[in-house]
Amino acid sequence: MVKVGGIIMAEYKLQGLSCANCAREMEEEIQKLEHGEDARVLYNTSKLIVNDEISLTQVERILATDGAAIQKDDHDGHDHAHSHAHSNRLLKLFIIVSAVLYFLAMFVGKASEGAAIALFIIAAAISGYQTFIQGIKNLFRLKFNIDTLMTIALIGAFSIGEWKEGTLVAILFGINEFLEGLGMEKARNSMASLLKVAPKEALLIEEGRERIVSIESLRAGDTVLVKPGEKIPSDGVVLEGKSSVNEAAITGESLPVEKSINQAVYGGSINNEGILKISITKSYEDSSLAKILHLVEEAQETKTPTEQFINHFAKYYTPIIILIAIIVMVIPPLFAGGDWGKWFYQGLAVLIVGCPCALVLSSPIAIVSGITRNARNGILIKGGVFLEQLGKINTIAFDKTGTLTKGQPIVEAIKQYDEKFLSVAGSVENASSHPLAKAVMKKVEEVSASIYEVSDVNTLSGQGIVANVNGSIYFVGNEKGIPQSALTEQIKKEISEMKNHGYTLVAVANEEKVLGIMGISDEIRGESKVIIDELQQLGIKHTVMLTGDHEKTAEKVAKQIGLTNYFAGLLPDEKVAKVKELTQSGKVAMVGDGINDAPALATADLGIAMGKGTDSAIETADIVLMQDHLGKLPSAIRISKRVNRIIKLNISLALGLKLIALLLTIPGWLTLWIAILSDMGATVLVTLISLTVLIQQKHHA
């Protein structure tokens, strides 16, 4: 049960849902029921979501009209998966038997026409009995879908003595149904395998005793033991032990990560060799993995603008084709002296072209495959609409700190005028937790400088620290706090040069002289330049940095990594204004850490957060890179562009093959088997092409 806007919604798994267009039609019928306005039939995940107050009896009656049903006994999806496999195997068996009978009828026909006709009827009945039973029901309800059209075509073919061709159409349609179901099942299974990364049980430690519990029962504060080869049950912190952990389920990174005491671990990651005792920090339903899996599953069902257009178009497509079929049957015989039998046959063939299944199927399999493929890479895309948008982006705006840089200041340049410089700096900064102090201490430790006793420490706001070091007073901080008496023209010149290079300065001085100056900068990520180059090769025309840092620092970073533009000294609201400005000249994605950049992420056409599983990143953005770097961003864009190309190709094939079939009516060449092959060919091509998204290619992530 899920509460949406104060309404309690029930979720059910469905069996027998193998037609995208039928799912759309069933959803529309259920929405007409009392309490049914918010109902959704989710074809991609084979689920039904309805108001808990709706009449399930009426819902099941509607589902039954297209051979679908609510899965009564789920057992973690096992029965559900089995039902699909079972129905597909049964349909496959029926098709094989029908094909054997068809060829037997052709052979027997030379000796006995009556026996051949009987075999043709049996073959047609075996391969398409469900379709034709449903079609008869639909005829009485004046509901015209593929089942109705196929039933009319078959009855019509048999009524004019086209036994062989009518039976062939029934068999080909059965093959078409089988392939359509198989294609979607493949995409669903791919997603199901992704969802299986969630662990089922945990080894809980209580009062010194160990017992196995389900992960749903774990709560924050519980202690669990994870042995080599086992999955970590939920997010937590290591209490005891040391091991390497495979975090591919969260980040998509295959290389193991070393974990030891007090380090965070993620649920679903695999402990490689050591034994880890872990304190659970989140119950499973609040863990990063649970949120990721839930969002990925939900993402499959968001309709893209393309899908919405196709569904809208499909409503009118079939009635238009029925009208064309009537025109083909009536106009040539009435006004051009055509043969009624010939043009009746042509009209029946046109009816078969009225099936929009291949068209409706042109997008869902590609979308599910794209979302699944990205999820395997540790890229969480919250819906098909965002996947589609990502392929249309031409401008990417980046936050600097923690995105293009590591967010960890390092000492890059040193001007030393006195041998005590680093020792004094280290002595004063030793107790500080400021990021710049940590950078200073890292340099001090590198050269093993001595640390002196410090007393009388005073902080000067916006300048630095004054302290007594080993009996003498020293200043440690930025250039504003350096005593004027200690500054020489040479030192002023060198300070100016370092500032022009974009460094943040930390100087050490007393009243008499400057002991030295450090130039500190935020370390640029090693992959940033390569990523920017890749993005530009992928057609991203503008790569822009938005930062609160001063001009020189921003200029330095932008030049080093090859950005096309940068804007410095921006406050959070100014970043939002700049993103709005950029969106006026194209589709803009904003990349940030999901915390400080939330307003800018929300303003952009597409918000992309880097988070490695942090709640803020998952909740803020449309797309989340579950790593702590940009390395997978080009891969996500490649996959998105590929999905967009495939959907366009699929639509062209689905409509193109049907158009060719319709044009064959002009010279009177359209036959029943050509009509069904045009639909079957489109379905097969659309399915196979869409599934190629799942194939890993060497140069793609």
XYZ file of N, CA and C in Angstrom, residues 266 282 288 291 593-595 610-619 624 626:
57
model
N 27.938 0.612 2.458
C 26.601 0.702 1.868
C 25.947 -0.667 1.754
N 21.043 2.940 9.237
C 19.715 3.158 8.649
C 18.994 1.833 8.497
N 20.560 3.616 1.175
C 20.847 4.107 -0.175
C 20.386 3.105 -1.216
N 16.554 2.956 -1.648
C 16.068 4.136 -2.366
C 16.408 4.061 -3.849
N 26.939 18.986 -6.089
C 27.030 17.931 -5.076
C 25.683 17.607 -4.441
N 24.619 18.292 -4.861
C 23.290 17.963 -4.361
C 22.957 18.573 -3.023
N 23.851 19.374 -2.441
C 23.583 20.002 -1.143
C 23.522 21.524 -1.338
N 26.327 14.617 -7.845
C 27.347 13.632 -7.486
C 27.161 13.353 -6.009
N 27.075 12.073 -5.639
C 26.785 11.863 -4.243
C 27.322 10.636 -3.582
N 27.649 9.595 -4.338
C 28.055 8.313 -3.766
C 27.071 7.880 -2.682
N 25.785 7.995 -3.001
C 24.777 7.439 -2.118
C 24.234 8.366 -1.057
N 24.616 9.663 -1.027
C 24.097 10.545 0.008
C 22.627 10.855 -0.247
N 21.856 10.974 0.830
C 20.418 11.227 0.713
C 20.131 12.492 -0.074
N 20.881 13.560 0.218
C 20.617 14.843 -0.435
C 20.789 14.740 -1.940
N 21.808 13.983 -2.380
C 22.047 13.827 -3.815
C 20.915 13.063 -4.473
N 20.469 11.983 -3.837
C 19.407 11.151 -4.406
C 18.103 11.939 -4.503
N 17.822 12.777 -3.497
C 16.540 13.477 -3.445
C 16.513 14.739 -4.292
N 21.516 11.007 -10.711
C 22.531 10.949 -9.658
C 23.682 10.067 -10.109
N 26.372 7.983 -8.755
C 26.578 7.413 -7.432
C 28.055 7.281 -7.061
